[in-house]
């Protein structure tokens, strides 16, 4: 059995242009969310067929 990671949380990445929740990622929240993730990530949006800015969305 795999060990459950303490201090990690699953969050969704939401496209800033379409509003779609395209990716679910696990982030380390032990020391706060990293600065690189707070600003957003450039990820591929299948609806627009190009890379767009995706920001963190908690469900």
mmCIF file of C-alpha atoms in Angstrom, residues 22-40:
data_model
loop_
_atom_site.group_PDB
_atom_site.id
_atom_site.type_symbol
_atom_site.label_atom_id
_atom_site.label_comp_id
_atom_site.label_asym_id
_atom_site.label_seq_id
_atom_site.Cartn_x
_atom_site.Cartn_y
_atom_site.Cartn_z
ATOM 1 C CA UNK A 22 -8.964 21.062 -17.233
ATOM 2 C CA UNK A 23 -6.355 19.719 -14.787
ATOM 3 C CA UNK A 24 -6.312 18.300 -11.253
ATOM 4 C CA UNK A 25 -2.945 18.546 -9.525
ATOM 5 C CA UNK A 26 -1.564 17.823 -6.083
ATOM 6 C CA UNK A 27 0.221 20.708 -4.347
ATOM 7 C CA UNK A 28 2.257 20.831 -1.159
ATOM 8 C CA UNK A 29 0.413 23.074 1.312
ATOM 9 C CA UNK A 30 2.687 22.506 4.276
ATOM 10 C CA UNK A 31 4.558 25.807 3.836
ATOM 11 C CA UNK A 32 1.800 27.576 1.894
ATOM 12 C CA UNK A 33 1.105 27.410 -1.827
ATOM 13 C CA UNK A 34 4.239 28.190 -3.882
ATOM 14 C CA UNK A 35 4.444 31.607 -5.573
ATOM 15 C CA UNK A 36 4.742 30.042 -9.013
ATOM 16 C CA UNK A 37 1.330 28.412 -8.662
ATOM 17 C CA UNK A 38 -0.439 31.451 -7.225
ATOM 18 C CA UNK A 39 0.137 33.477 -10.389
ATOM 19 C CA UNK A 40 -1.000 30.624 -12.596
#
